[in-house]
Amino acid sequence: MNLLTCLLKQTDCWKFVFPQERSFVRAIALAFGILCGVGRRTLTRAISFQGNTQKDWSADYKVFSRSPWQPRALFHPILEQAIQEHQLKRIVMSTDDTRVWRTGKHVPQTQWHRDPMGPPFQTNLRWGHRFLQASLVLPLYQQNPEHSSRSIPVRFELAPVIKKPGKKASEQEWTAYRQLKKEKNLSVQFVSLTKEVREHLNQTGHRSQRLVQVGDGSFCNRTVLQEDWEAQNVTLLVRCRKDIVLCRRAPGQGRRFYGKTKFTPEQVRRSDSRARWQKASVFHGGCFRDVHYKELTRIYWQGGSRKKQVRLLVVAPVGYRTSKNGRTYYRQPAYLLTTDLTTPAVKLLQDYFDRWGIEVNHRDEKHILGVGQAQVWNEHSVSKVPALVVAMYSWLLLAGLHCYGATRTSEYEPLPKWRRGAKRPSCQDLVTLLRKQLAEKPVSFPTGHAPPTYQTMVGTAAA
């Protein structure tokens, strides 16, 4: 089974998502057009990919604007297949928000956002959407110590910021704004997404498997940590600031709950009186490496988790070199808070180091697959089109692992001379191989005028 055949078989699982057969067929054809097209990934080029430049295009846009299907349902078979094929005992997910830039000022749910790629001395603003993404971690190094982990997107949902009222707004509008800001902020949506995934896992026969949710500092706050995650069989592992105030339980039987002695994660790292450095072997950067850490259990964060016990992990700066014989540089230390008080620290550290895969997902989705480049203005289309592209990206990653494994085989196109050291296939490698197989054995989509060829793929750039 080659990549194209496997991908067609996988997307056939989406029939239950769409209310009509014709909507399903048209959505699959557009998804392949966006995935394999050349240039900007717009719907017009996806239509041209099938040779439909002289046909009415309204039905293709109505698949997203009028057809009543839910984007979240696209990821249900993806999550189920990934868990079954790789026999995951612990379900580790990385969640983060990402920005998709747009140009139209009348596109629904678009706002000004801080550009994370801007320089540290200047805050730059850009216009676009904010999405919340969750990626499932596949620990491939457990079967082969030479294989790095893979992150498969399993959720991609629009997470807009509540619009602030103008200067002439009434007191009622300001009251409604403050209430909505509490109910629909990013932390609340993170909690809602985690509960939804946990409920879906319970309904699909994975109730006994623990869900580990790994996040960055955006989700280390009172809203997230005060949830009763232990009762829901969920482990929360988030990065915290170095200056938060922690403490122990007050001794004795008095009314005081929090101890008088306060300390910060930075003080724990600098002092050996509270915890000693330990060493753990963690897979990172293509091989297992020794990482030094400190651990404090059964502590309290009065301003965050309050009376719920948490656990602190302090990771020492990791050294690296830019050349073989160059000087050693060090990265920043990491401070982690978790609600899991019993799991060995080595597993939690490995879950945190595997989180880098979601950053790879963001880069592939925006720079290679062009998420957000489709020029749609309908309030339903702005969330459905990106979700369909990200779901196809997930199927592509799973199909590559299923057909060719985790290493780069001879099936892929040869790399340039300056990239001979690549071991794992990239997203661009998979897209290039899919285009090649589609041109060698053209597939006629039911809604297409002609099967895609190299000529039509290149011709889409003129659309």
PDB file of N, CA, C and O in Angstrom, residues 126-149:
ATOM      1  N   ARG A 126      -0.101  41.983  14.708  1.00  0.00           N
ATOM      2  CA  ARG A 126      -0.517  41.525  13.395  1.00  0.00           C
ATOM      3  C   ARG A 126      -1.984  41.115  13.457  1.00  0.00           C
ATOM      4  O   ARG A 126      -2.497  40.722  14.503  1.00  0.00           O
ATOM      5  N   TRP A 127      -2.650  41.172  12.312  1.00  0.00           N
ATOM      6  CA  TRP A 127      -4.079  40.914  12.213  1.00  0.00           C
ATOM      7  C   TRP A 127      -4.316  39.449  11.842  1.00  0.00           C
ATOM      8  O   TRP A 127      -3.711  38.940  10.901  1.00  0.00           O
ATOM      9  N   GLY A 128      -5.186  38.768  12.589  1.00  0.00           N
ATOM     10  CA  GLY A 128      -5.434  37.370  12.254  1.00  0.00           C
ATOM     11  C   GLY A 128      -6.331  36.677  13.247  1.00  0.00           C
ATOM     12  O   GLY A 128      -7.025  37.309  14.055  1.00  0.00           O
ATOM     13  N   HIS A 129      -6.335  35.347  13.173  1.00  0.00           N
ATOM     14  CA  HIS A 129      -7.128  34.481  14.048  1.00  0.00           C
ATOM     15  C   HIS A 129      -6.234  33.832  15.100  1.00  0.00           C
ATOM     16  O   HIS A 129      -5.027  33.682  14.890  1.00  0.00           O
ATOM     17  N   ARG A 130      -6.865  33.418  16.199  1.00  0.00           N
ATOM     18  CA  ARG A 130      -6.171  32.611  17.201  1.00  0.00           C
ATOM     19  C   ARG A 130      -6.853  31.253  17.280  1.00  0.00           C
ATOM     20  O   ARG A 130      -8.076  31.165  17.407  1.00  0.00           O
ATOM     21  N   PHE A 131      -6.055  30.200  17.177  1.00  0.00           N
ATOM     22  CA  PHE A 131      -6.554  28.827  17.260  1.00  0.00           C
ATOM     23  C   PHE A 131      -5.922  28.125  18.452  1.00  0.00           C
ATOM     24  O   PHE A 131      -4.788  28.428  18.845  1.00  0.00           O
ATOM     25  N   LEU A 132      -6.665  27.174  18.997  1.00  0.00           N
ATOM     26  CA  LEU A 132      -6.165  26.317  20.075  1.00  0.00           C
ATOM     27  C   LEU A 132      -5.982  24.915  19.504  1.00  0.00           C
ATOM     28  O   LEU A 132      -6.937  24.315  19.011  1.00  0.00           O
ATOM     29  N   GLN A 133      -4.764  24.403  19.568  1.00  0.00           N
ATOM     30  CA  GLN A 133      -4.436  23.114  18.971  1.00  0.00           C
ATOM     31  C   GLN A 133      -3.960  22.144  20.027  1.00  0.00           C
ATOM     32  O   GLN A 133      -3.230  22.508  20.948  1.00  0.00           O
ATOM     33  N   ALA A 134      -4.377  20.879  19.878  1.00  0.00           N
ATOM     34  CA  ALA A 134      -3.905  19.785  20.729  1.00  0.00           C
ATOM     35  C   ALA A 134      -3.313  18.708  19.831  1.00  0.00           C
ATOM     36  O   ALA A 134      -3.919  18.332  18.826  1.00  0.00           O
ATOM     37  N   SER A 135      -2.127  18.224  20.181  1.00  0.00           N
ATOM     38  CA  SER A 135      -1.429  17.214  19.385  1.00  0.00           C
ATOM     39  C   SER A 135      -1.128  16.002  20.253  1.00  0.00           C
ATOM     40  O   SER A 135      -0.663  16.136  21.393  1.00  0.00           O
ATOM     41  N   LEU A 136      -1.403  14.820  19.706  1.00  0.00           N
ATOM     42  CA  LEU A 136      -1.120  13.559  20.387  1.00  0.00           C
ATOM     43  C   LEU A 136       0.333  13.171  20.150  1.00  0.00           C
ATOM     44  O   LEU A 136       0.814  13.194  19.017  1.00  0.00           O
ATOM     45  N   VAL A 137       1.039  12.804  21.205  1.00  0.00           N
ATOM     46  CA  VAL A 137       2.457  12.446  21.127  1.00  0.00           C
ATOM     47  C   VAL A 137       2.581  10.940  20.918  1.00  0.00           C
ATOM     48  O   VAL A 137       2.013  10.143  21.683  1.00  0.00           O
ATOM     49  N   LEU A 138       3.329  10.553  19.873  1.00  0.00           N
ATOM     50  CA  LEU A 138       3.627   9.148  19.600  1.00  0.00           C
ATOM     51  C   LEU A 138       5.082   8.894  19.995  1.00  0.00           C
ATOM     52  O   LEU A 138       5.999   9.322  19.294  1.00  0.00           O
ATOM     53  N   PRO A 139       5.349   8.194  21.108  1.00  0.00           N
ATOM     54  CA  PRO A 139       6.737   7.957  21.564  1.00  0.00           C
ATOM     55  C   PRO A 139       7.393   6.821  20.784  1.00  0.00           C
ATOM     56  O   PRO A 139       7.544   5.702  21.284  1.00  0.00           O
ATOM     57  N   LEU A 140       7.827   7.092  19.582  1.00  0.00           N
ATOM     58  CA  LEU A 140       8.397   6.059  18.723  1.00  0.00           C
ATOM     59  C   LEU A 140       9.741   5.548  19.245  1.00  0.00           C
ATOM     60  O   LEU A 140      10.171   4.457  18.865  1.00  0.00           O
ATOM     61  N   TYR A 141      10.419   6.310  20.099  1.00  0.00           N
ATOM     62  CA  TYR A 141      11.706   5.888  20.632  1.00  0.00           C
ATOM     63  C   TYR A 141      11.572   4.705  21.584  1.00  0.00           C
ATOM     64  O   TYR A 141      12.581   4.071  21.921  1.00  0.00           O
ATOM     65  N   GLN A 142      10.366   4.393  22.025  1.00  0.00           N
ATOM     66  CA  GLN A 142      10.187   3.232  22.898  1.00  0.00           C
ATOM     67  C   GLN A 142      10.370   1.926  22.141  1.00  0.00           C
ATOM     68  O   GLN A 142      10.782   0.916  22.726  1.00  0.00           O
ATOM     69  N   GLN A 143      10.061   1.908  20.835  1.00  0.00           N
ATOM     70  CA  GLN A 143      10.290   0.725  20.017  1.00  0.00           C
ATOM     71  C   GLN A 143      11.688   0.712  19.412  1.00  0.00           C
ATOM     72  O   GLN A 143      12.296  -0.342  19.259  1.00  0.00           O
ATOM     73  N   ASN A 144      12.195   1.882  19.058  1.00  0.00           N
ATOM     74  CA  ASN A 144      13.528   1.992  18.460  1.00  0.00           C
ATOM     75  C   ASN A 144      14.196   3.236  19.018  1.00  0.00           C
ATOM     76  O   ASN A 144      13.694   4.348  18.828  1.00  0.00           O
ATOM     77  N   PRO A 145      15.319   3.099  19.713  1.00  0.00           N
ATOM     78  CA  PRO A 145      15.949   4.279  20.344  1.00  0.00           C
ATOM     79  C   PRO A 145      16.504   5.292  19.361  1.00  0.00           C
ATOM     80  O   PRO A 145      16.966   6.353  19.781  1.00  0.00           O
ATOM     81  N   GLU A 146      16.458   5.002  18.055  1.00  0.00           N
ATOM     82  CA  GLU A 146      16.943   5.955  17.059  1.00  0.00           C
ATOM     83  C   GLU A 146      15.816   6.786  16.462  1.00  0.00           C
ATOM     84  O   GLU A 146      16.080   7.673  15.647  1.00  0.00           O
ATOM     85  N   HIS A 147      14.567   6.491  16.825  1.00  0.00           N
ATOM     86  CA  HIS A 147      13.422   7.202  16.279  1.00  0.00           C
ATOM     87  C   HIS A 147      12.948   8.258  17.266  1.00  0.00           C
ATOM     88  O   HIS A 147      12.758   7.970  18.452  1.00  0.00           O
ATOM     89  N   SER A 148      12.747   9.451  16.800  1.00  0.00           N
ATOM     90  CA  SER A 148      12.220  10.521  17.646  1.00  0.00           C
ATOM     91  C   SER A 148      10.697  10.451  17.685  1.00  0.00           C
ATOM     92  O   SER A 148      10.062   9.755  16.886  1.00  0.00           O
ATOM     93  N   SER A 149      10.115  11.172  18.602  1.00  0.00           N
ATOM     94  CA  SER A 149       8.660  11.156  18.750  1.00  0.00           C
ATOM     95  C   SER A 149       7.999  11.939  17.621  1.00  0.00           C
ATOM     96  O   SER A 149       8.633  12.753  16.942  1.00  0.00           O
TER      97      SER A 149
END
